[in-house]
Amino acid sequence: MAVTATTTLFGFDVIRKGALGDPPPNLPEDGAARAAFDWDAVRAELDGLPAGGLNLAHEAVDRHAAGPLADREALRWLGADDAQRSFTYRDLKRATARFANALEALGVERGTRVFCLLGRVPELYVAALGTLKRGAVFAPLFSAFGPEPIQQRMEIGEGRVLVTSPRLYRRKVAPVRDRLPGLEHVILVPGTEDPIPGDLLGDGVHDWNAVMDAASEDYTIAATDPESLALLHFTSGTTGLPKGAMHVHQAAVHHYATGLYALDFHDHDVFWCTADPGWVTGTSYGILAPLLHGITNVVDEAEFDAERWYRILQEQRVTVWYTAPTAVRMLMKVGADVAKGYDLSRLRFIGSVGEPLNPEAVVWGNETFGMPIHDNWWQTETGGIMIANTRAMDVKPGSMGRPLPGITAGIVAKRDDGGLDVIDDPDVPGELALRPGWPSMFRGYLHREERYRQAFRDGWYLTGDLAKRDADGYFWFVGRADDLIKSAGHLIGPFEVESALIEHPAVAEAGVIGVPDPVAGELVKAFVTLAPGYEASDALKLELIGHGRKKLGPAVAPKMIEIVDALPHTRSGKIMRRLLKARELGLPEGDTSTLENAPGAPKGAAS
Ligand code: AMP
């Protein structure tokens, strides 16, 4: 257990780490491990394929199944109804081999996109790793998405195979199936409550059990180019459709390194990542990193429930826990007393990611669990953790920590001539940028080469986040440089929400922003103007909220609708979300010179 004391520095409490006990942290703070860091040495910790190259599934499963860890528990699944299923590395090897063979039997080639729309059931994990074994590309979708986000992502990603459940298929895929002509095979996973109704099967729709039963449990992974596409994760854009961030098998090196240094994995750890694999954290750390380390990965099917979570931490004897600020704030709301009823003494490390972690939450963690909650920063494009509070570091509550070994981060300002100024002075905000070259870096946005190129300048990758670095090299999140909304850890593109709203006949125009919320960070709020013939009313607002939920699903849909007479536009006709936000929050409106009706704006300029 960490021995910690709190002192004050820069007006913030610093949680100073004392003796950290056993096992010693993988990244001590003497500087030597950072100085000695070398990506090739990390790569040497992985095996590589007998057939040549590097394959994520081989490193995460098969190599352990062939050695002393074969009978170690790889996946411990906790069902929402308290059922429990356990897979050893040997079991996982067999099940994923079956799935790889099943894909092959369906004619799925290497490089084919296999989408998955499932709750956190064991089959999701088998499908992910089996797809990687086949050399196909795994593209997870969040099961709380509505039909529109699903259709858009599958169309962009050219999904040929979809693994889903009968219920999700009927509710979310069937309504858009005619807009997915490239979808050839649907594999339906029967749940305990929803065996597959016969009328769904046939015509490219298969029963998971049937395809798995017919497949052999031996599969030899073909040589895999480490640079070949492995994962496709969608991320929202401020304008236009979501972007498919492409990740390759070489990412295994980064997932392994960050499991070691950012999450401090040790032999025999029991790890629980609360993220859903529909988001990048739930894949990189909810599937891959723990298995690459040969430890036990706990998966909980159920949604957040404070008592349940504490019970899991206690009963499953979780040693390393990776969660998110919204969840921490929900735990705080329930109160520290609830935690006191549980034996959490096995916990050695708590990490958090996805949105700003408020300093109070870090301090609360220290009081409640005897260790701070360690914030870390990364994004879909980086594929893995970049900046982190590691186990041995003194923690400054509110800071994201320092760049991990092998990562160079900087604060930059874009110049008008297309170049960048690197800001070396401490505490000056600018855009957070990274030097490209780490193994899990995205290799492009699918079919959006130009957009990908725009993310780079002067040898830096621009993250779209604003941050500052203090004199000790700690990074502090300031905000997004764009209009993207972070709600309960999910990145939401306002354009996607606006597009769905204007499909309703009553809506003429929509402008969507995030408004602060003490628990979720931000909530999606839409301002709409009405089409002629429609009157504002509470009933209409409710109808629009219902419309949003039906189209987009609860994770993305607006929680609040305000009907307004007009929306602010730029002279070129774009809705000024920034201004909507400033007005909503009572903040200064900033530069409004591009506003359509700004004094001096030429009449009719908004064309
Ligand atoms: P996503 O690509 O959906 O994982 O979202 C990535 C974005 O989430 C980042 O660009 C940040 O805006 C935000 N984010 C992630 N981690 C943190 C953090 N520790 N503190 C503040 N914001 C974060």
XYZ file of C-alpha atoms and ligand atoms in Angstrom:
630
model
C 0.000 0.000 0.000
C 1.283 3.426 -0.871
C 2.280 5.652 1.996
C 1.261 9.137 1.007
C 1.392 12.579 2.452
C -0.071 15.769 1.091
C 1.789 19.058 0.818
C 1.008 22.205 -1.064
C 2.737 23.424 -4.191
C 1.540 25.969 -6.750
C -1.684 26.263 -4.803
C -2.449 22.582 -5.411
C -1.956 19.721 -3.054
C 0.816 17.403 -4.076
C 0.419 13.834 -3.026
C 3.919 12.776 -2.223
C 4.633 9.100 -2.575
C 6.578 7.491 0.210
C 7.577 3.832 0.362
C 5.380 2.029 -2.122
C 5.737 -1.482 -0.787
C 5.699 -4.680 -2.812
C 5.981 -5.203 -5.665
C 8.233 -2.258 -6.454
C 6.942 0.048 -9.192
C 8.008 -0.806 -12.735
C 8.994 2.788 -13.351
C 10.952 4.088 -10.375
C 11.456 7.814 -10.108
C 15.245 7.725 -10.036
C 15.296 8.632 -13.715
C 17.368 5.610 -14.724
C 14.476 3.613 -16.216
C 13.321 6.613 -18.226
C 16.834 7.276 -19.479
C 17.374 3.645 -20.433
C 14.051 3.315 -22.225
C 14.191 1.890 -25.715
C 11.312 0.703 -27.922
C 13.402 -2.166 -29.297
C 13.891 -3.492 -25.796
C 10.117 -3.484 -25.268
C 9.599 -5.228 -28.589
C 12.040 -7.884 -27.417
C 9.647 -8.692 -24.544
C 7.168 -9.915 -27.156
C 7.684 -13.135 -29.096
C 6.854 -12.395 -32.699
C 5.075 -14.988 -34.801
C 6.665 -18.304 -35.644
C 5.530 -17.612 -39.217
C 7.076 -14.139 -39.079
C 5.983 -10.645 -38.120
C 3.901 -9.572 -35.170
C 0.265 -10.366 -34.456
C -1.661 -8.882 -31.549
C -3.646 -12.058 -30.893
C -0.577 -14.246 -30.885
C 1.115 -11.996 -28.345
C -2.020 -11.623 -26.223
C -3.182 -15.235 -26.253
C -1.350 -17.971 -28.129
C 2.126 -17.371 -26.790
C 0.823 -17.637 -23.212
C -1.253 -20.708 -24.066
C 1.899 -22.413 -25.307
C 3.821 -21.826 -22.074
C 3.589 -21.889 -18.298
C 0.619 -19.484 -18.262
C -1.642 -21.821 -20.276
C -3.858 -22.613 -17.299
C -3.868 -19.130 -15.833
C -7.190 -17.341 -15.912
C -7.089 -14.890 -18.804
C -10.640 -13.577 -18.803
C -12.999 -13.492 -15.850
C -16.428 -12.478 -17.006
C -19.051 -11.269 -14.557
C -22.552 -11.391 -15.982
C -25.124 -8.749 -15.196
C -27.180 -11.515 -13.547
C -24.154 -12.528 -11.431
C -23.291 -15.520 -13.591
C -19.543 -15.927 -13.927
C -17.482 -17.437 -16.742
C -13.809 -17.960 -16.789
C -11.383 -18.571 -19.661
C -7.807 -19.686 -19.201
C -5.274 -18.670 -21.817
C -5.637 -22.183 -23.249
C -9.442 -21.798 -23.427
C -9.089 -18.438 -25.066
C -6.665 -19.815 -27.614
C -9.161 -22.495 -28.615
C -12.181 -20.229 -28.745
C -10.392 -17.553 -30.766
C -9.024 -20.219 -33.117
C -12.587 -21.358 -33.736
C -13.668 -17.858 -34.535
C -10.721 -17.310 -36.888
C -11.606 -20.576 -38.646
C -15.264 -19.589 -38.769
C -14.336 -16.318 -40.481
C -12.166 -18.196 -42.928
C -15.020 -20.588 -43.672
C -17.218 -17.592 -44.463
C -14.632 -16.414 -46.956
C -13.369 -13.532 -44.832
C -10.000 -12.421 -46.169
C -7.160 -10.754 -44.343
C -7.801 -7.017 -44.095
C -11.611 -7.436 -44.152
C -13.414 -5.251 -41.580
C -15.294 -7.253 -38.978
C -17.604 -5.023 -36.950
C -18.910 -5.943 -33.561
C -21.991 -4.533 -31.842
C -22.368 -6.333 -28.561
C -22.641 -5.658 -24.865
C -19.684 -6.803 -22.767
C -20.261 -10.533 -23.277
C -17.464 -13.118 -23.603
C -18.188 -13.557 -27.323
C -17.121 -9.942 -27.920
C -13.648 -10.741 -26.590
C -13.443 -13.994 -28.546
C -14.561 -12.216 -31.719
C -11.999 -9.426 -31.255
C -9.055 -11.751 -30.784
C -10.266 -14.283 -33.353
C -10.582 -11.515 -35.928
C -7.003 -10.428 -35.230
C -5.829 -14.019 -35.579
C -7.435 -14.213 -38.984
C -5.562 -11.059 -39.968
C -8.892 -9.302 -40.432
C -9.638 -5.886 -38.921
C -11.657 -5.556 -35.732
C -13.996 -2.551 -35.572
C -15.959 -2.278 -32.329
C -19.203 -0.322 -32.051
C -20.755 0.829 -28.809
C -23.978 -1.056 -28.107
C -25.684 2.127 -26.884
C -25.343 3.664 -30.366
C -28.551 4.114 -32.324
C -29.031 3.007 -35.957
C -27.537 6.182 -37.501
C -24.089 6.084 -35.867
C -23.949 2.348 -36.559
C -24.854 2.699 -40.216
C -22.429 5.586 -40.787
C -19.500 3.808 -39.202
C -20.141 0.534 -40.997
C -20.485 2.309 -44.301
C -17.252 4.282 -43.862
C -15.453 1.182 -42.616
C -16.881 -1.013 -45.387
C -17.936 -3.642 -42.890
C -18.481 -7.036 -44.489
C -19.117 -8.927 -41.274
C -21.062 -7.897 -38.189
C -21.140 -9.789 -34.909
C -24.135 -8.754 -32.847
C -27.059 -10.092 -30.818
C -30.566 -10.829 -32.099
C -31.963 -7.966 -30.034
C -29.432 -5.390 -31.171
C -29.781 -6.607 -34.727
C -33.538 -6.160 -34.780
C -33.544 -2.805 -32.999
C -30.522 -1.119 -34.477
C -29.285 -2.823 -37.634
C -32.444 -4.064 -39.355
C -33.772 -0.482 -39.759
C -30.653 0.514 -41.741
C -29.752 -2.824 -43.317
C -30.820 -1.696 -46.797
C -28.228 1.095 -46.516
C -25.457 -1.426 -45.872
C -25.125 -3.269 -49.175
C -21.545 -4.315 -48.390
C -22.598 -6.250 -45.276
C -22.433 -9.913 -46.272
C -22.432 -11.830 -43.018
C -24.133 -11.222 -39.713
C -23.221 -13.559 -36.859
C -25.796 -13.495 -34.082
C -24.721 -14.293 -30.543
C -27.574 -15.870 -28.594
C -27.995 -14.428 -25.126
C -29.443 -16.275 -22.187
C -32.649 -14.320 -22.634
C -32.810 -14.123 -26.365
C -32.135 -17.366 -28.243
C -32.018 -16.698 -31.949
C -35.493 -16.628 -33.489
C -35.506 -18.843 -36.583
C -36.935 -16.102 -38.797
C -33.738 -14.078 -38.429
C -31.413 -16.771 -39.756
C -30.503 -17.444 -43.372
C -29.588 -14.982 -46.111
C -26.136 -14.292 -44.666
C -27.353 -14.290 -41.054
C -25.683 -17.030 -38.975
C -25.961 -18.459 -35.501
C -22.742 -17.930 -33.490
C -23.013 -21.390 -31.930
C -23.444 -23.068 -35.299
C -20.427 -21.376 -36.901
C -18.278 -21.955 -33.821
C -19.302 -25.607 -33.436
C -18.438 -26.285 -37.050
C -14.967 -24.737 -36.689
C -11.758 -26.401 -35.580
C -9.982 -25.226 -32.433
C -6.624 -25.248 -34.157
C -5.553 -22.243 -36.110
C -2.139 -21.264 -37.301
C -1.768 -17.522 -37.549
C -0.286 -16.559 -40.875
C 2.750 -14.268 -41.048
C 1.534 -10.812 -40.092
C 3.193 -7.602 -41.187
C 3.430 -5.486 -38.002
C 2.272 -2.543 -40.101
C -0.890 -4.283 -41.292
C -4.246 -2.914 -40.209
C -5.601 -4.531 -37.050
C -8.146 -2.198 -35.464
C -10.477 0.482 -36.669
C -11.736 2.899 -34.032
C -14.143 5.650 -34.927
C -13.775 9.101 -33.498
C -16.131 12.007 -33.911
C -15.319 15.082 -35.929
C -16.545 18.636 -35.420
C -17.678 18.752 -39.013
C -18.609 15.903 -41.261
C -18.782 12.221 -40.576
C -16.888 10.270 -37.936
C -13.339 9.350 -38.818
C -11.961 5.807 -38.758
C -8.597 5.842 -36.986
C -6.465 2.988 -38.322
C -4.288 0.997 -35.921
C -1.811 -1.747 -36.733
C -0.432 -4.894 -35.064
C 2.739 -3.054 -34.074
C 0.563 -1.318 -31.447
C 1.163 -4.418 -29.300
C 4.550 -2.940 -28.357
C 2.922 0.195 -26.997
C 0.111 -1.615 -25.213
C 2.723 -3.750 -23.546
C 4.929 -0.791 -22.577
C 2.048 1.204 -21.117
C 0.710 -1.828 -19.246
C 4.144 -1.977 -17.677
C 4.803 1.690 -16.959
C 1.472 3.520 -16.852
C -0.617 0.779 -15.213
C 2.242 -0.958 -13.395
C 1.192 -4.512 -14.318
C 2.936 -7.256 -12.412
C 2.747 -11.027 -12.639
C -0.467 -12.348 -10.997
C -2.288 -9.034 -11.195
C -6.059 -9.019 -11.447
C -6.939 -6.064 -13.637
C -10.294 -4.411 -14.182
C -10.825 -1.799 -16.881
C -14.357 -0.463 -16.657
C -14.441 0.911 -20.233
C -16.572 -0.639 -22.938
C -14.634 -1.982 -25.960
C -16.900 0.187 -28.120
C -14.417 2.933 -27.158
C -10.708 2.733 -27.669
C -9.885 2.391 -23.943
C -12.046 -0.715 -23.686
C -10.060 -2.345 -26.504
C -6.488 -1.176 -25.872
C -6.766 -1.710 -22.110
C -10.003 -3.669 -21.655
C -8.736 -6.457 -23.939
C -5.178 -6.172 -25.199
C -2.782 -4.729 -22.618
C -3.649 -7.112 -19.742
C -3.572 -10.167 -22.000
C -0.262 -9.095 -23.518
C 1.048 -9.225 -19.951
C -0.480 -12.634 -19.224
C -2.494 -11.363 -16.264
C -6.173 -11.882 -15.404
C -8.622 -9.475 -17.033
C -11.940 -8.897 -15.270
C -14.911 -7.900 -17.442
C -18.182 -6.737 -15.958
C -21.213 -6.899 -18.197
C -23.356 -4.613 -16.040
C -23.560 -0.852 -16.036
C -22.329 1.359 -13.201
C -23.607 0.648 -9.726
C -21.548 1.843 -6.769
C -22.218 -1.109 -4.466
C -21.686 -3.571 -7.280
C -18.373 -1.961 -8.203
C -17.034 -2.043 -4.660
C -18.191 -5.648 -4.408
C -16.288 -6.503 -7.594
C -13.141 -4.815 -6.310
C -13.397 -6.791 -3.093
C -14.587 -10.197 -4.295
C -12.473 -10.369 -7.433
C -9.459 -9.144 -5.445
C -8.693 -6.542 -8.089
C -5.141 -5.224 -7.836
C -5.083 -2.705 -10.699
C -8.174 -0.735 -11.624
C -8.561 1.552 -14.648
C -11.668 3.696 -14.702
C -12.993 7.109 -15.732
C -13.655 10.477 -14.076
C -17.444 10.271 -14.512
C -17.457 6.960 -12.643
C -15.229 8.378 -9.905
C -17.572 11.336 -9.506
C -20.546 8.980 -9.273
C -18.739 7.061 -6.544
C -18.004 10.323 -4.752
C -21.677 11.206 -4.905
C -22.621 7.980 -3.188
C -20.089 8.806 -0.476
C -16.848 7.403 0.879
C -18.717 5.616 3.672
C -20.041 3.076 1.206
C -16.471 2.161 0.258
C -15.566 1.680 3.922
C -17.857 -1.354 4.074
C -15.590 -3.246 1.660
C -12.164 -4.758 1.908
C -10.248 -3.058 -0.876
C -6.832 -3.872 0.512
C -5.789 -5.774 -2.616
C -5.870 -2.614 -4.720
C -2.402 -1.398 -5.596
C -3.016 1.096 -8.376
C -5.949 3.128 -9.689
C -5.804 4.857 -13.058
C -8.311 7.094 -14.785
C -8.693 8.424 -18.318
C -10.989 10.031 -20.811
C -11.826 13.469 -19.455
C -10.462 15.891 -16.914
C -10.167 14.361 -13.464
C -10.881 17.084 -10.961
C -8.326 17.591 -8.176
C -10.961 16.816 -5.516
C -11.463 13.391 -7.094
C -7.743 12.636 -6.814
C -7.688 13.710 -3.183
C -10.929 11.812 -2.499
C -9.318 8.691 -3.949
C -6.359 9.160 -1.664
C -8.611 9.384 1.365
C -10.930 6.584 0.309
C -8.529 4.024 -1.166
C -5.256 5.052 0.445
C -3.808 6.016 -2.933
C -4.490 8.825 -5.370
C -6.410 8.179 -8.545
C -3.782 8.440 -11.267
C -5.001 10.496 -14.177
C -3.597 9.766 -17.590
C -4.133 11.211 -21.026
C -4.470 9.812 -24.499
C -6.952 9.682 -27.371
C -8.261 7.375 -30.081
C -5.533 8.495 -32.473
C -2.670 7.749 -30.090
C -3.893 4.176 -29.529
C -2.465 4.078 -26.020
C -1.507 6.136 -22.982
C 0.849 9.051 -23.656
C 0.941 11.192 -20.517
C 0.457 9.682 -17.102
C 0.785 9.871 -13.380
C 2.734 6.688 -12.821
C 2.773 4.714 -9.608
C 6.033 6.138 -8.233
C 5.445 9.760 -9.245
C 4.352 12.448 -6.838
C 0.864 13.337 -7.990
C -0.296 16.908 -8.471
C -4.072 16.614 -8.319
C -5.585 18.054 -11.479
C -2.534 17.299 -13.618
C -2.472 14.560 -16.269
C 1.087 13.698 -15.265
C 4.206 13.550 -17.420
C 4.924 11.978 -20.806
C 5.755 8.288 -20.542
C 9.176 6.971 -21.546
C 9.466 7.014 -25.324
C 6.964 9.859 -25.661
C 7.840 13.471 -26.409
C 5.043 15.944 -25.768
C 5.113 19.675 -26.279
C 2.937 22.753 -26.129
C 2.771 24.556 -29.447
C 1.088 27.508 -31.130
C 0.172 27.494 -34.819
C 1.633 30.345 -36.844
C -0.251 31.918 -39.720
C 2.553 30.981 -42.132
C 1.779 27.308 -41.564
C 4.588 26.680 -39.067
C 4.549 26.054 -35.349
C 6.046 27.831 -32.375
C 7.054 25.521 -29.596
C 6.207 27.089 -26.241
C 8.986 26.360 -23.796
C 7.868 28.717 -21.055
C 6.060 26.978 -18.243
C 2.351 27.480 -17.578
C 1.595 29.016 -20.976
C -1.370 27.321 -22.643
C -1.175 26.132 -26.232
C -2.053 23.065 -28.264
C -0.822 19.753 -26.956
C 1.404 18.118 -29.567
C 3.349 14.865 -29.746
C 6.399 13.777 -31.703
C 5.182 10.941 -33.960
C 6.788 7.521 -33.906
C 5.392 5.551 -30.980
C 4.139 2.074 -31.977
C 0.385 2.513 -31.387
C 0.140 5.790 -33.270
C -2.730 5.738 -35.771
C -1.584 5.223 -39.326
C -4.303 7.298 -40.946
C -7.989 8.126 -41.052
C -9.626 5.646 -43.381
C -10.198 7.317 -46.789
C -9.354 10.737 -45.282
C -5.711 11.159 -46.232
C -5.954 14.955 -46.399
C -7.555 15.196 -42.967
C -4.836 12.927 -41.591
C -2.122 15.127 -43.052
C -3.695 18.210 -41.501
C -3.018 16.703 -38.085
C 0.736 17.129 -38.591
C 2.919 20.216 -38.706
C 6.651 20.755 -38.428
C 7.218 17.185 -37.273
C 4.531 17.288 -34.584
C 1.179 15.522 -34.333
C -1.446 18.041 -33.179
C -3.889 16.527 -30.721
C -6.695 19.114 -30.827
C -6.416 19.564 -27.046
C -5.245 22.678 -25.251
C -2.886 22.163 -22.342
C 0.018 23.686 -20.460
C 3.153 22.278 -18.898
C 4.481 23.426 -15.553
C 8.091 23.944 -14.540
C 8.316 20.332 -13.291
C 7.226 18.958 -16.645
C 3.688 18.053 -15.537
C 0.953 18.595 -18.134
C -2.391 20.223 -17.309
C -5.475 19.914 -19.483
C -7.022 23.247 -20.467
C -9.776 22.289 -22.915
C -10.479 21.212 -26.462
C -9.275 23.392 -29.301
C -12.441 22.510 -31.201
C -16.177 22.049 -30.575
C -16.096 18.365 -29.657
C -18.118 17.422 -26.600
C -16.971 15.020 -23.873
C -19.892 13.504 -22.037
C -19.359 10.681 -19.565
C -16.021 10.056 -21.267
C -17.521 9.782 -24.753
C -16.324 12.110 -27.466
C -19.342 13.403 -29.358
C -19.291 15.349 -32.593
C -21.877 18.149 -32.590
C -22.303 17.785 -36.342
C -23.528 14.220 -35.983
C -26.169 15.344 -33.472
C -27.194 18.387 -35.529
C -27.607 16.223 -38.643
C -29.910 13.812 -36.832
C -32.019 16.633 -35.385
C -32.604 18.396 -38.673
C -34.038 15.187 -40.063
C -37.072 15.912 -37.895
C -39.613 17.912 -39.933
C -40.092 20.499 -37.161
C -36.409 21.455 -37.082
C -35.055 24.076 -39.449
C -31.580 24.383 -37.977
C -29.702 22.969 -35.023
C -26.601 24.050 -33.114
C -25.181 21.638 -30.553
C -22.812 22.318 -27.661
C -21.640 20.705 -24.435
C -22.754 22.333 -21.195
C -20.906 21.636 -17.946
C -22.307 18.930 -15.705
C -20.889 18.081 -12.283
C -20.960 14.315 -12.919
C -20.751 13.669 -16.669
C -18.319 16.537 -17.337
C -20.505 17.833 -20.134
C -24.046 17.168 -21.351
C -25.172 17.541 -24.937
C -27.486 20.506 -25.428
C -29.151 21.417 -28.722
C -30.496 24.791 -29.789
C -32.980 24.491 -32.614
C -34.995 26.829 -34.784
C -38.341 25.596 -36.046
C -39.570 25.081 -39.565
C -42.544 27.212 -40.658
C -45.839 25.996 -39.254
C -44.371 24.597 -36.011
C -44.913 26.168 -32.603
C -42.511 25.837 -29.672
C -43.931 23.709 -26.850
C -42.741 21.343 -24.142
C -44.363 18.495 -26.026
C -42.306 19.307 -29.118
C -39.121 19.468 -27.051
C -39.860 16.024 -25.652
C -40.586 14.730 -29.116
C -37.236 16.037 -30.344
C -35.417 14.439 -27.421
C -37.153 11.162 -28.270
C -36.238 11.579 -31.942
C -32.588 12.139 -31.004
C -32.493 9.052 -28.803
C -34.096 6.886 -31.447
C -31.690 7.981 -34.167
C -28.493 8.342 -32.191
C -28.894 6.196 -29.096
C -28.684 7.421 -25.504
C -24.896 7.823 -25.486
C -24.931 10.504 -28.180
C -28.422 12.068 -28.153
C -28.990 15.553 -26.687
C -30.205 15.627 -23.103
C -31.562 19.181 -23.440
C -33.287 21.033 -26.246
C -33.858 24.755 -26.388
C -36.070 26.194 -29.095
C -34.811 29.595 -30.226
C -35.856 32.145 -32.839
C -32.469 32.290 -34.547
C -28.988 30.798 -34.312
C -25.793 32.849 -34.622
C -24.024 32.269 -37.949
C -20.697 33.258 -39.396
C -20.855 35.338 -42.542
C -20.148 32.184 -44.495
C -23.225 30.599 -42.975
C -21.720 28.288 -40.348
C -23.455 28.039 -37.001
C -21.213 29.605 -34.336
C -21.271 26.967 -31.622
C -18.609 28.860 -29.711
C -20.980 31.791 -29.362
C -23.893 29.574 -28.345
C -21.673 28.206 -25.640
C -20.443 31.577 -24.434
C -24.021 32.828 -24.228
C -25.188 29.699 -22.432
C -22.429 30.036 -19.854
C -22.622 33.811 -19.545
C -19.016 34.143 -20.730
C -17.515 36.933 -22.837
C -18.471 36.410 -26.468
C -14.898 36.854 -27.698
C -14.209 37.752 -31.299
C -17.554 38.135 -33.066
C -16.222 39.868 -36.144
C -17.164 36.915 -38.313
C -20.718 36.906 -36.974
C -23.281 37.287 -39.739
C -25.009 40.251 -38.131
C -21.898 41.781 -36.621
C -21.690 45.555 -37.015
C -20.184 46.253 -40.389
C -20.989 42.864 -41.848
C -21.957 43.285 -45.478
C -25.612 42.491 -46.103
C -26.297 39.136 -47.635
C -22.748 37.961 -46.889
C -24.029 34.686 -45.493
C -24.400 32.814 -48.690
P -11.241 9.716 -27.306
O -10.515 9.819 -28.597
O -12.694 9.455 -27.440
O -10.558 8.751 -26.394
O -11.161 11.140 -26.618
C -9.912 11.740 -26.451
C -10.077 13.078 -25.815
O -10.563 12.935 -24.475
C -8.791 13.831 -25.661
O -8.386 14.458 -26.864
C -9.149 14.802 -24.556
O -9.892 15.891 -25.071
C -10.024 13.954 -23.661
N -9.216 13.333 -22.589
C -8.691 12.106 -22.549
N -8.021 11.899 -21.406
C -8.093 13.045 -20.706
C -7.578 13.492 -19.451
N -6.870 12.690 -18.672
N -7.848 14.758 -19.079
C -8.574 15.583 -19.868
N -9.086 15.219 -21.049
C -8.849 13.969 -21.481
